[in-house]
Short mmCIF file of C-alpha atoms and ligand atoms in Angstrom, two decimals:
data_model
loop_
_atom_site.label_atom_id
_atom_site.label_comp_id
_atom_site.label_asym_id
_atom_site.label_seq_id
_atom_site.Cartn_x
_atom_site.Cartn_y
_atom_site.Cartn_z
CA PRO A 1 95.01 115.83 85.56
CA ARG A 2 93.97 112.98 87.79
CA VAL A 3 96.72 110.76 89.11
CA CYS A 4 96.32 107.63 91.16
CA VAL A 5 98.97 106.11 93.41
CA VAL A 6 98.76 102.48 94.56
CA GLY A 7 100.29 102.02 98.03
CA SER A 8 100.69 104.48 100.89
CA GLY A 9 104.25 103.74 101.98
CA PRO A 10 107.05 106.28 101.54
CA ALA A 11 107.08 105.74 97.76
CA GLY A 12 103.38 106.49 97.41
CA PHE A 13 103.45 109.56 99.62
CA TYR A 14 106.66 111.03 98.17
CA THR A 15 105.36 110.53 94.63
CA ALA A 16 102.11 112.29 95.53
CA GLN A 17 103.96 115.09 97.33
CA HIS A 18 106.17 115.87 94.35
CA ILE A 19 103.32 115.87 91.85
CA LEU A 20 101.14 118.10 94.04
CA LYS A 21 103.98 120.50 94.71
CA HIS A 22 105.01 120.92 91.09
CA HIS A 23 101.64 120.86 89.38
CA GLY A 24 99.18 123.36 90.74
CA GLU A 25 96.11 121.60 89.38
CA ALA A 26 96.85 117.91 89.58
CA ARG A 27 94.75 115.78 91.93
CA VAL A 28 96.23 112.67 93.46
CA ASP A 29 94.30 109.76 94.99
CA ILE A 30 96.23 107.22 97.06
CA TYR A 31 94.83 103.67 97.36
CA GLU A 32 96.04 101.42 100.18
CA LYS A 33 95.08 97.84 100.91
CA LEU A 34 95.18 98.21 104.70
CA PRO A 35 92.91 100.60 106.55
CA VAL A 36 96.02 102.32 107.92
CA PRO A 37 98.68 104.19 105.92
CA PHE A 38 102.49 104.47 105.83
CA GLY A 39 103.59 100.95 104.79
CA LEU A 40 106.91 99.89 106.24
CA VAL A 41 107.27 103.07 108.25
CA ARG A 42 104.57 101.59 110.46
CA PHE A 43 105.20 97.87 109.90
CA GLY A 44 108.96 97.66 109.22
CA VAL A 45 110.93 100.39 110.98
CA ALA A 46 111.98 99.16 114.42
CA PRO A 47 109.83 100.32 117.35
CA ASP A 48 112.90 101.67 119.16
CA HIS A 49 113.68 104.01 116.24
CA PRO A 50 110.84 106.51 116.67
CA GLU A 51 112.79 109.35 115.05
CA VAL A 52 112.70 107.52 111.71
CA LYS A 53 108.91 107.55 111.85
CA ASN A 54 108.77 111.35 111.89
CA VAL A 55 108.42 111.22 108.11
CA THR A 56 104.76 110.45 108.71
CA ASN A 57 104.29 114.12 109.67
CA THR A 58 105.19 115.12 106.12
CA PHE A 59 103.00 112.35 104.69
CA THR A 60 100.10 113.59 106.82
CA GLN A 61 100.50 117.10 105.42
CA THR A 62 100.38 115.68 101.91
CA ALA A 63 97.27 113.63 102.69
CA ARG A 64 95.54 116.70 104.12
CA SER A 65 96.12 118.67 100.94
CA GLU A 66 92.88 119.63 99.27
CA ARG A 67 94.05 118.01 96.06
CA CYS A 68 94.96 114.71 97.67
CA ALA A 69 92.73 111.90 98.92
CA TYR A 70 93.50 108.67 100.72
CA TYR A 71 91.44 105.51 100.22
CA GLY A 72 92.47 102.76 102.60
CA ASN A 73 91.01 99.26 102.79
CA VAL A 74 91.18 98.90 99.00
CA THR A 75 93.32 96.09 97.60
CA VAL A 76 94.27 96.93 94.05
CA GLY A 77 94.31 93.79 91.95
CA ARG A 78 91.40 92.34 93.94
CA ASP A 79 88.89 95.12 94.68
CA VAL A 80 89.73 97.14 91.60
CA THR A 81 92.15 96.24 88.81
CA VAL A 82 95.01 98.34 87.47
CA ALA A 83 93.28 98.38 84.09
CA GLU A 84 90.14 99.82 85.71
CA LEU A 85 92.21 102.46 87.48
CA GLN A 86 93.80 103.37 84.17
CA ARG A 87 90.39 104.04 82.73
CA CYS A 88 89.59 106.40 85.63
CA TYR A 89 92.90 108.30 85.83
CA HIS A 90 95.32 109.95 83.43
CA ALA A 91 98.25 108.34 85.19
CA VAL A 92 98.61 105.40 87.59
CA VAL A 93 101.72 105.05 89.76
CA LEU A 94 102.35 101.64 91.32
CA SER A 95 104.04 102.02 94.70
CA TYR A 96 102.92 98.87 96.45
CA GLY A 97 106.33 97.84 97.79
CA ALA A 98 107.87 94.39 97.94
CA GLU A 99 105.49 92.04 99.66
CA ASP A 100 107.22 88.70 99.58
CA HIS A 101 110.23 87.49 101.44
CA ARG A 102 113.01 85.73 99.60
CA VAL A 103 113.00 82.00 100.27
CA LEU A 104 116.12 80.22 101.48
CA GLY A 105 115.49 77.22 99.25
CA ILE A 106 116.95 74.71 101.71
CA PRO A 107 115.52 71.58 103.33
CA GLY A 108 113.88 72.25 106.68
CA GLU A 109 112.95 75.79 105.76
CA ASN A 110 109.31 75.08 106.53
CA LEU A 111 109.84 73.66 110.00
CA SER A 112 108.18 75.66 112.70
CA GLY A 113 110.71 77.82 114.43
CA VAL A 114 111.97 79.08 111.06
CA TYR A 115 110.56 82.48 110.19
CA SER A 116 111.19 85.14 107.61
CA ALA A 117 112.24 88.59 108.78
CA ARG A 118 109.10 89.96 107.17
CA GLU A 119 106.85 87.78 109.33
CA PHE A 120 108.84 88.34 112.49
CA VAL A 121 109.20 92.11 112.08
CA GLY A 122 105.52 92.28 111.11
CA TRP A 123 104.65 90.36 114.27
CA TYR A 124 106.32 92.77 116.69
CA ASN A 125 105.21 95.79 114.66
CA GLY A 126 101.51 94.87 114.55
CA LEU A 127 101.16 93.87 110.87
CA PRO A 128 97.70 92.26 110.83
CA GLU A 129 98.70 89.24 108.70
CA SER A 130 101.58 88.36 111.07
CA GLN A 131 99.61 88.37 114.29
CA ASP A 132 99.13 84.60 114.34
CA LEU A 133 102.86 83.97 114.15
CA LYS A 134 103.34 83.69 117.91
CA PRO A 135 107.00 82.70 117.61
CA ASP A 136 108.29 80.22 120.13
CA LEU A 137 110.98 82.03 122.11
CA SER A 138 111.64 79.21 124.55
CA CYS A 139 115.11 78.40 123.22
CA GLU A 140 118.39 80.04 124.26
CA THR A 141 120.01 80.53 120.87
CA ALA A 142 118.53 82.28 117.86
CA LEU A 143 120.14 82.50 114.49
CA VAL A 144 119.54 85.41 112.16
CA LEU A 145 120.57 84.82 108.56
CA GLY A 146 121.76 88.04 107.02
CA HIS A 147 124.11 90.91 107.73
CA GLY A 148 121.88 93.89 107.00
CA ASN A 149 120.18 96.49 109.17
CA VAL A 150 116.98 94.43 109.36
CA ALA A 151 119.02 91.52 110.79
CA LEU A 152 120.44 93.88 113.42
CA ASP A 153 116.94 95.23 114.17
CA ILE A 154 115.77 91.68 114.88
CA ALA A 155 118.79 90.83 117.05
CA ARG A 156 118.33 94.06 119.01
CA ILE A 157 114.64 93.45 119.63
CA LEU A 158 115.37 89.89 120.80
CA LEU A 159 118.09 91.03 123.21
CA SER A 160 116.90 94.46 124.38
CA PRO A 161 116.07 94.91 128.04
CA LEU A 162 112.32 94.91 128.39
CA GLN A 163 112.22 98.30 130.08
CA LEU A 164 113.61 99.87 126.87
CA LEU A 165 111.01 98.21 124.66
CA ARG A 166 108.15 99.09 126.98
CA LYS A 167 108.51 102.75 126.05
CA THR A 168 108.17 102.06 122.33
CA ASP A 169 105.19 101.35 120.08
CA ILE A 170 105.97 97.62 119.98
CA THR A 171 102.70 95.72 120.32
CA ASP A 172 101.54 94.54 123.73
CA GLY A 173 101.28 90.96 122.49
CA SER A 174 104.90 90.79 121.37
CA LEU A 175 106.05 92.56 124.52
CA ALA A 176 104.36 89.86 126.60
CA ALA A 177 106.03 87.13 124.50
CA LEU A 178 109.43 88.83 124.79
CA ALA A 179 108.96 89.07 128.56
CA CYS A 180 108.89 85.25 128.68
CA SER A 181 111.65 84.83 126.09
CA LYS A 182 114.54 82.52 126.98
CA VAL A 183 116.64 83.74 124.06
CA LYS A 184 119.97 84.96 125.39
CA ARG A 185 122.25 84.48 122.40
CA VAL A 186 121.86 85.65 118.82
CA TRP A 187 124.22 84.74 115.99
CA LEU A 188 124.04 86.78 112.83
CA VAL A 189 125.24 84.59 110.01
CA GLY A 190 126.32 85.85 106.60
CA ARG A 191 127.60 84.23 103.45
CA ARG A 192 130.29 86.74 102.85
CA GLY A 193 133.04 88.37 104.87
CA PRO A 194 133.39 91.36 107.22
CA LEU A 195 134.10 93.68 104.29
CA GLN A 196 130.75 92.89 102.71
CA VAL A 197 128.38 93.39 105.63
CA ALA A 198 125.39 95.47 104.55
CA PHE A 199 124.49 97.03 107.90
CA THR A 200 125.55 100.56 108.71
CA ILE A 201 127.65 101.97 111.51
CA LYS A 202 124.85 103.57 113.51
CA GLU A 203 122.98 100.29 113.82
CA LEU A 204 126.19 98.37 114.63
CA ARG A 205 127.14 100.87 117.33
CA GLU A 206 123.68 100.60 118.83
CA MET A 207 124.08 96.84 119.03
CA ILE A 208 127.55 97.08 120.58
CA ASN A 209 126.23 99.47 123.22
CA LEU A 210 123.07 97.49 123.97
CA PRO A 211 122.77 97.27 127.76
CA GLY A 212 123.08 93.77 129.14
CA ALA A 213 124.38 92.25 125.91
CA ARG A 214 127.97 91.38 125.06
CA ALA A 215 129.43 91.35 121.55
CA VAL A 216 131.30 88.15 120.73
CA LEU A 217 133.38 88.72 117.63
CA ASP A 218 136.17 86.34 116.65
CA PRO A 219 139.44 88.31 116.28
CA ALA A 220 140.57 85.84 113.61
CA ASP A 221 137.83 87.15 111.31
CA PHE A 222 139.42 90.58 111.36
CA THR A 223 143.12 89.82 111.27
CA GLY A 224 144.90 91.78 108.58
CA LEU A 225 141.83 93.77 107.61
CA GLU A 226 143.21 97.05 108.86
CA ASN A 227 145.65 97.16 105.96
CA THR A 228 143.06 96.09 103.45
CA ILE A 229 140.72 98.91 104.31
CA LYS A 230 143.28 101.72 104.30
CA ASP A 231 141.96 103.14 101.04
CA ALA A 232 138.37 102.01 101.35
CA PRO A 233 135.54 104.53 101.05
CA ARG A 234 135.09 106.26 104.38
CA PRO A 235 131.81 104.64 105.53
CA ARG A 236 133.17 101.12 104.85
CA LYS A 237 136.43 102.00 106.57
CA ARG A 238 134.78 103.34 109.71
CA LEU A 239 132.37 100.43 109.90
CA THR A 240 135.18 97.87 109.58
CA GLU A 241 137.30 99.74 112.11
CA LEU A 242 134.48 99.57 114.62
CA MET A 243 134.16 95.80 114.13
CA ILE A 244 137.93 95.37 114.46
CA LYS A 245 138.02 97.48 117.60
CA THR A 246 135.15 95.52 119.14
CA ALA A 247 136.70 92.18 118.23
CA LEU A 248 140.18 92.99 119.46
CA GLU A 249 139.39 95.15 122.43
CA LYS A 250 140.62 93.64 125.66
CA PRO A 251 137.94 93.22 128.30
CA VAL A 252 139.82 95.56 130.68
CA GLU A 253 139.22 98.41 128.29
CA LYS A 254 135.49 97.97 128.64
CA ALA A 255 133.37 98.22 131.71
CA VAL A 256 134.49 94.72 132.68
CA GLU A 257 131.85 93.95 135.24
CA ALA A 258 129.06 95.16 133.03
CA GLN A 259 130.27 93.11 130.11
CA THR A 260 131.07 89.86 131.87
CA ALA A 261 127.88 90.07 133.85
CA ALA A 262 125.93 90.62 130.64
CA PRO A 263 123.23 87.99 130.63
CA ARG A 264 122.98 88.05 126.86
CA GLU A 265 125.35 87.93 123.92
CA TRP A 266 125.42 88.27 120.18
CA GLY A 267 127.97 87.79 117.46
CA LEU A 268 128.70 87.82 113.76
CA LYS A 269 129.55 84.67 111.87
CA PHE A 270 131.01 85.06 108.41
CA GLN A 271 131.46 83.00 105.25
CA ARG A 272 128.76 80.52 106.10
CA SER A 273 125.91 79.55 103.91
CA PRO A 274 122.85 77.72 105.26
CA GLN A 275 122.40 74.23 103.83
CA GLU A 276 119.64 72.69 105.87
CA VAL A 277 117.62 73.26 109.00
CA LEU A 278 117.76 70.06 111.00
CA PRO A 279 114.67 69.21 113.01
CA SER A 280 114.50 68.60 116.73
CA ALA A 281 114.07 65.09 118.10
CA ASP A 282 110.33 65.05 117.41
CA GLY A 283 111.14 65.82 113.79
CA ARG A 284 108.74 68.72 113.58
CA ARG A 285 110.47 71.85 114.54
CA ALA A 286 113.73 73.64 114.74
CA ARG A 287 113.24 73.98 118.41
CA GLY A 288 115.04 73.26 121.64
CA GLU A 289 118.78 73.12 121.64
CA ALA A 290 118.67 69.80 119.85
CA ALA A 291 117.82 71.45 116.59
CA ALA A 292 120.46 73.01 114.46
CA LEU A 293 121.17 74.89 111.34
CA HIS A 294 123.55 72.99 109.15
CA LEU A 295 125.96 75.41 107.56
CA VAL A 296 128.54 75.06 104.89
CA ALA A 297 131.51 77.32 105.29
CA ALA A 298 132.02 79.42 102.24
CA TRP A 299 135.32 80.65 101.01
CA TRP A 300 135.50 84.30 100.26
CA SER A 301 137.94 85.03 97.51
CA ALA A 302 137.96 88.72 96.87
CA ALA A 303 138.73 90.43 100.15
CA SER A 304 141.50 92.52 98.63
CA SER A 305 140.24 92.92 95.09
CA PHE A 306 137.05 94.29 96.65
CA LEU A 307 138.91 97.48 97.33
CA SER A 308 141.01 97.74 94.27
CA GLN A 309 138.23 96.81 91.87
CA GLY A 310 135.28 98.07 93.83
CA SER A 311 133.49 94.86 92.98
CA GLY A 312 132.65 93.80 96.51
CA ASP A 313 128.94 93.49 96.06
CA SER A 314 129.02 91.32 92.99
CA ALA A 315 131.69 88.96 94.35
CA LYS A 316 130.45 85.51 95.30
CA ALA A 317 131.05 83.11 98.14
CA ILE A 318 132.34 79.73 97.03
CA PRO A 319 131.70 76.57 99.09
CA THR A 320 134.73 74.87 100.62
CA GLY A 321 133.00 71.64 101.55
CA VAL A 322 133.64 72.23 105.23
CA THR A 323 130.42 71.97 107.19
CA GLU A 324 129.36 72.97 110.63
CA GLU A 325 126.27 72.63 112.76
CA LEU A 326 125.14 75.50 114.91
CA GLU A 327 122.65 74.64 117.60
CA CYS A 328 119.68 76.94 117.80
CA GLY A 329 115.99 76.87 118.39
CA LEU A 330 114.95 79.77 116.24
CA VAL A 331 116.01 80.66 112.70
CA LEU A 332 115.10 84.05 111.25
CA SER A 333 115.97 84.58 107.65
CA SER A 334 116.71 88.16 106.85
CA ILE A 335 118.00 87.76 103.34
CA GLY A 336 115.76 90.33 101.75
CA TYR A 337 112.26 90.97 100.53
CA SER A 338 111.39 90.25 96.95
CA ARG A 339 109.04 91.92 94.57
CA GLY A 340 105.67 90.24 94.75
CA LEU A 341 103.49 89.35 91.85
CA SER A 342 103.48 92.14 89.37
CA LEU A 343 100.08 93.80 89.36
CA ALA A 344 100.86 95.43 86.07
CA ALA A 345 102.28 92.53 84.12
CA LEU A 346 99.33 92.40 81.79
CA CYS A 347 98.57 96.02 81.36
CA ALA A 348 101.83 97.90 80.87
CA ARG A 349 101.22 100.91 78.67
CA ALA A 350 101.56 104.68 78.62
CA GLY A 351 100.27 106.29 81.76
CA LEU A 352 101.56 103.54 84.03
CA TYR A 353 104.52 104.25 86.32
CA CYS A 354 106.17 102.75 89.37
CA SER A 355 108.19 104.04 92.29
CA GLY A 356 109.93 102.79 95.42
CA TRP A 357 110.50 99.13 96.13
CA VAL A 358 108.23 98.06 93.26
CA LYS A 359 110.66 99.77 90.95
CA ARG A 360 114.06 99.08 92.48
CA GLY A 361 113.42 95.93 94.46
CA ALA A 362 113.72 95.81 98.23
CA THR A 363 116.81 97.90 98.72
CA GLY A 364 117.41 101.31 100.15
CA VAL A 365 116.29 103.38 103.07
CA ILE A 366 113.52 105.95 103.14
CA ILE A 367 115.72 108.69 101.69
CA THR A 368 116.63 106.47 98.73
CA THR A 369 112.95 105.72 98.23
CA MET A 370 112.19 109.43 98.40
CA ASN A 371 114.67 110.36 95.67
CA ASP A 372 113.50 107.54 93.50
CA SER A 373 109.86 108.56 93.95
CA PHE A 374 110.64 112.18 93.11
CA ASP A 375 112.21 110.89 89.86
CA THR A 376 109.07 108.94 89.00
CA ALA A 377 106.86 111.91 89.83
CA GLN A 378 109.07 114.04 87.60
CA SER A 379 108.49 111.62 84.72
CA VAL A 380 104.74 111.94 85.24
CA LEU A 381 105.03 115.74 85.21
CA GLU A 382 107.15 115.71 82.08
CA ASP A 383 104.75 113.37 80.31
CA LEU A 384 101.92 115.71 81.25
CA GLN A 385 103.82 118.66 79.91
CA ARG A 386 104.88 116.95 76.69
CA GLY A 387 101.35 115.80 75.97
CA VAL A 388 102.19 112.10 76.29
CA LEU A 389 99.27 111.83 78.68
CA ASP A 390 95.99 112.75 77.15
CA VAL A 391 94.58 115.25 79.63
CA ALA A 392 92.14 116.59 77.08
CA THR A 393 89.96 113.57 77.80
CA SER A 394 88.56 114.08 81.25
CA ARG A 395 88.77 111.23 83.72
CA GLU A 396 86.43 110.83 86.62
CA GLY A 397 88.96 109.60 89.17
CA PHE A 398 87.52 108.34 92.43
CA GLY A 399 83.97 109.10 91.34
CA ALA A 400 84.18 106.22 88.88
CA VAL A 401 86.23 103.96 91.15
CA GLU A 402 83.71 104.45 93.93
CA SER A 403 80.93 102.84 91.91
CA ILE A 404 83.18 99.90 91.04
CA LEU A 405 84.06 99.45 94.72
CA ARG A 406 80.45 99.80 95.83
CA SER A 407 79.34 97.15 93.35
CA ARG A 408 81.91 94.83 94.95
CA GLY A 409 80.94 95.65 98.52
CA VAL A 410 84.17 97.48 99.33
CA ARG A 411 84.08 100.54 101.59
CA PRO A 412 87.22 102.66 101.57
CA VAL A 413 88.65 104.28 104.68
CA SER A 414 89.39 108.00 104.42
CA PHE A 415 92.34 109.85 105.87
CA SER A 416 90.16 111.41 108.55
CA ASP A 417 89.01 107.88 109.45
CA TRP A 418 92.68 106.96 109.86
CA GLU A 419 93.15 110.02 112.06
CA LYS A 420 90.46 108.65 114.36
CA ILE A 421 92.23 105.28 114.53
CA ASP A 422 95.49 107.14 115.12
CA ALA A 423 93.99 109.13 117.99
CA ALA A 424 92.60 105.95 119.58
CA GLU A 425 95.99 104.23 119.33
CA VAL A 426 97.78 107.19 120.85
CA ALA A 427 95.25 107.35 123.70
CA ARG A 428 95.64 103.61 124.42
CA GLY A 429 99.42 103.97 124.36
CA ARG A 430 99.41 106.95 126.69
CA ALA A 431 97.88 104.88 129.45
CA ALA A 432 100.85 102.50 129.21
CA GLY A 433 103.53 105.19 128.74
CA LYS A 434 103.97 104.25 125.06
CA PRO A 435 103.75 106.54 122.01
CA ARG A 436 100.84 104.39 120.79
CA GLU A 437 99.30 100.99 121.19
CA LYS A 438 98.72 99.74 117.67
CA ILE A 439 95.43 98.12 116.85
CA VAL A 440 96.39 94.88 115.15
CA ASP A 441 93.00 93.65 113.98
CA PRO A 442 91.62 95.41 110.87
CA GLN A 443 88.05 94.55 111.95
CA GLU A 444 88.60 96.40 115.19
CA MET A 445 89.93 99.39 113.24
CA LEU A 446 86.83 99.39 111.07
CA GLN A 447 84.50 99.08 114.05
CA LEU A 448 86.20 102.01 115.67
CA ILE A 449 85.28 104.23 112.75
CA SER A 450 81.79 102.68 112.56
CA HIS A 451 82.49 101.20 109.19
P1 LIG B 1 106.29 100.03 101.48
O1 LIG B 1 106.75 100.83 102.61
O2 LIG B 1 106.27 98.54 101.64
O3 LIG B 1 104.81 100.52 101.09
C1 LIG B 1 104.00 99.81 100.19
C2 LIG B 1 102.53 100.03 100.56
O4 LIG B 1 101.71 99.47 99.54
C3 LIG B 1 102.12 99.34 101.86
O5 LIG B 1 101.41 100.24 102.67
C4 LIG B 1 101.24 98.18 101.40
O6 LIG B 1 100.25 97.82 102.35
C5 LIG B 1 100.62 98.78 100.14
N1 LIG B 1 100.15 97.76 99.20
C6 LIG B 1 100.71 96.57 98.89
N2 LIG B 1 99.98 95.90 97.98
C7 LIG B 1 98.91 96.68 97.70
C8 LIG B 1 97.79 96.53 96.86
N3 LIG B 1 97.63 95.43 96.11
N4 LIG B 1 96.87 97.52 96.81
C9 LIG B 1 97.02 98.64 97.58
N5 LIG B 1 98.07 98.82 98.40
C10 LIG B 1 99.01 97.87 98.46
N6 LIG B 1 114.44 102.76 106.11
C11 LIG B 1 114.95 103.76 106.85
O7 LIG B 1 115.25 104.83 106.32
N7 LIG B 1 115.15 103.61 108.20
C12 LIG B 1 114.82 102.45 108.86
O8 LIG B 1 115.01 102.33 110.08
C13 LIG B 1 114.27 101.38 108.09
N8 LIG B 1 113.91 100.23 108.69
C14 LIG B 1 113.39 99.23 107.95
C15 LIG B 1 113.04 98.03 108.57
C16 LIG B 1 112.52 96.97 107.83
C17 LIG B 1 112.16 95.68 108.52
C18 LIG B 1 112.36 97.11 106.43
C19 LIG B 1 111.83 95.97 105.62
C20 LIG B 1 112.71 98.30 105.80
C21 LIG B 1 113.23 99.36 106.54
N9 LIG B 1 113.59 100.56 105.93
C22 LIG B 1 114.10 101.57 106.69
C23 LIG B 1 113.41 100.77 104.46
C24 LIG B 1 112.08 101.50 104.15
O9 LIG B 1 111.07 100.93 104.92
C25 LIG B 1 111.79 101.38 102.64
O10 LIG B 1 112.79 102.09 101.94
C26 LIG B 1 110.44 101.96 102.24
O11 LIG B 1 109.41 101.62 103.14
C27 LIG B 1 110.01 101.51 100.84
O12 LIG B 1 108.84 102.20 100.51
P2 LIG B 1 107.70 101.67 99.53
O13 LIG B 1 106.63 102.69 99.60
O14 LIG B 1 108.29 101.30 98.22
O15 LIG B 1 107.18 100.27 100.18
#
């Protein structure tokens, strides 16, 4: 059987891995729109979390399998349609992730100085389409909307000492911009309360221990919570306890000098919903300390029922009418990625599957994506076994796709091409003491492999 996977992020690679492992004859072709593989492992995961990126070793093994092929530089939906792929393969698995960011839907959202997490993270991680972002970091206060791990990633990158970032695979361009950054304060603003934060304890602890940055948490936000969380599930309990401890801890208990001398600070603001981004005096941008994010305080009603009913995630914040303006020069909205346009809307039929963020929406870490992709792969295997997929009719696979691509002037990049780009990046990085220096221009990547 010939199977095709669209997208080379964790979902694509884990789906391929499972099919190859459990079907001794299946062949899997992976199509990727960028010349380079690995999706958000390369363009999302924070540069100072290199251990998370080790999954690419497993993906590389999969790609090197004799029964697997990688075709980068092919945008499905533009260079070849899903319907065409379905004619060339017995099964097509869509694993192209969640491309769009969720919009805030408030006035002022389009002012310059307001960016989505996707753009901003893409900028420091070398995503080609985000390289023109060049965010203005000349203000002192940045506001991150959202209380998830991506929001913490952004705050950490903005406040990290440069010498820590220099050793990572953050791009040279963003490193230079961060070296001139005036940002010294980051507020993470969320609509709900401390019991509903979505970040996890490891990321919070990392932020609390960030050298040169002080946590500013309002003790009033945590009063009485200790009792409320007594019977909470253990991860929620430990996370809340850490916030309480940080908020209530007296300065003497910390390394006082280090903390008070900290040139930078960050904090969590709860129960606030953004209403409008107000422009600076020139009316064009949320920039300089004259600009502000206009927030409406939200009233959180279910702090206790959250535990007894376990309904914390579905509970809603209700506006109180109280408003507040928070001065800032930079607004980064980290309220989630959304599923982009469905490539398969018009051609759903047997033989078409999806895995990862296409399937579940933009939630879950790599492990969640892995389990989900194994489930999808299992469905493909079962359909093969039960005869739902007509393997009696032979399909040409890439042989047929190649002629379609050639007729449209598209030249795919192979996995060994990527390995050449990889080697060049690693060599460039070595000179600067970094794990790699990412090439951010796809044309330069293609030139490097004499495309
Ligand atoms: P993606 O990783 O987005 O992969 C989709 C792939 O499809 C991409 O390579 C894309 O270029 C390609 N594609 C898109 N459209 C097309 C098309 N039309 N044709 C061909 N190819 C296409 N998880 C962790 O475990 N640890 C972390 O530290 C962590 N950090 C994260 C940081 C950020 C900023 C984000 C957003 C997520 C993070 N995650 C982390 C979550 C993790 O990245 C996701 O669970 C995972 O990447 C989802 O995998 P996916 O394959 O569905 O999507």
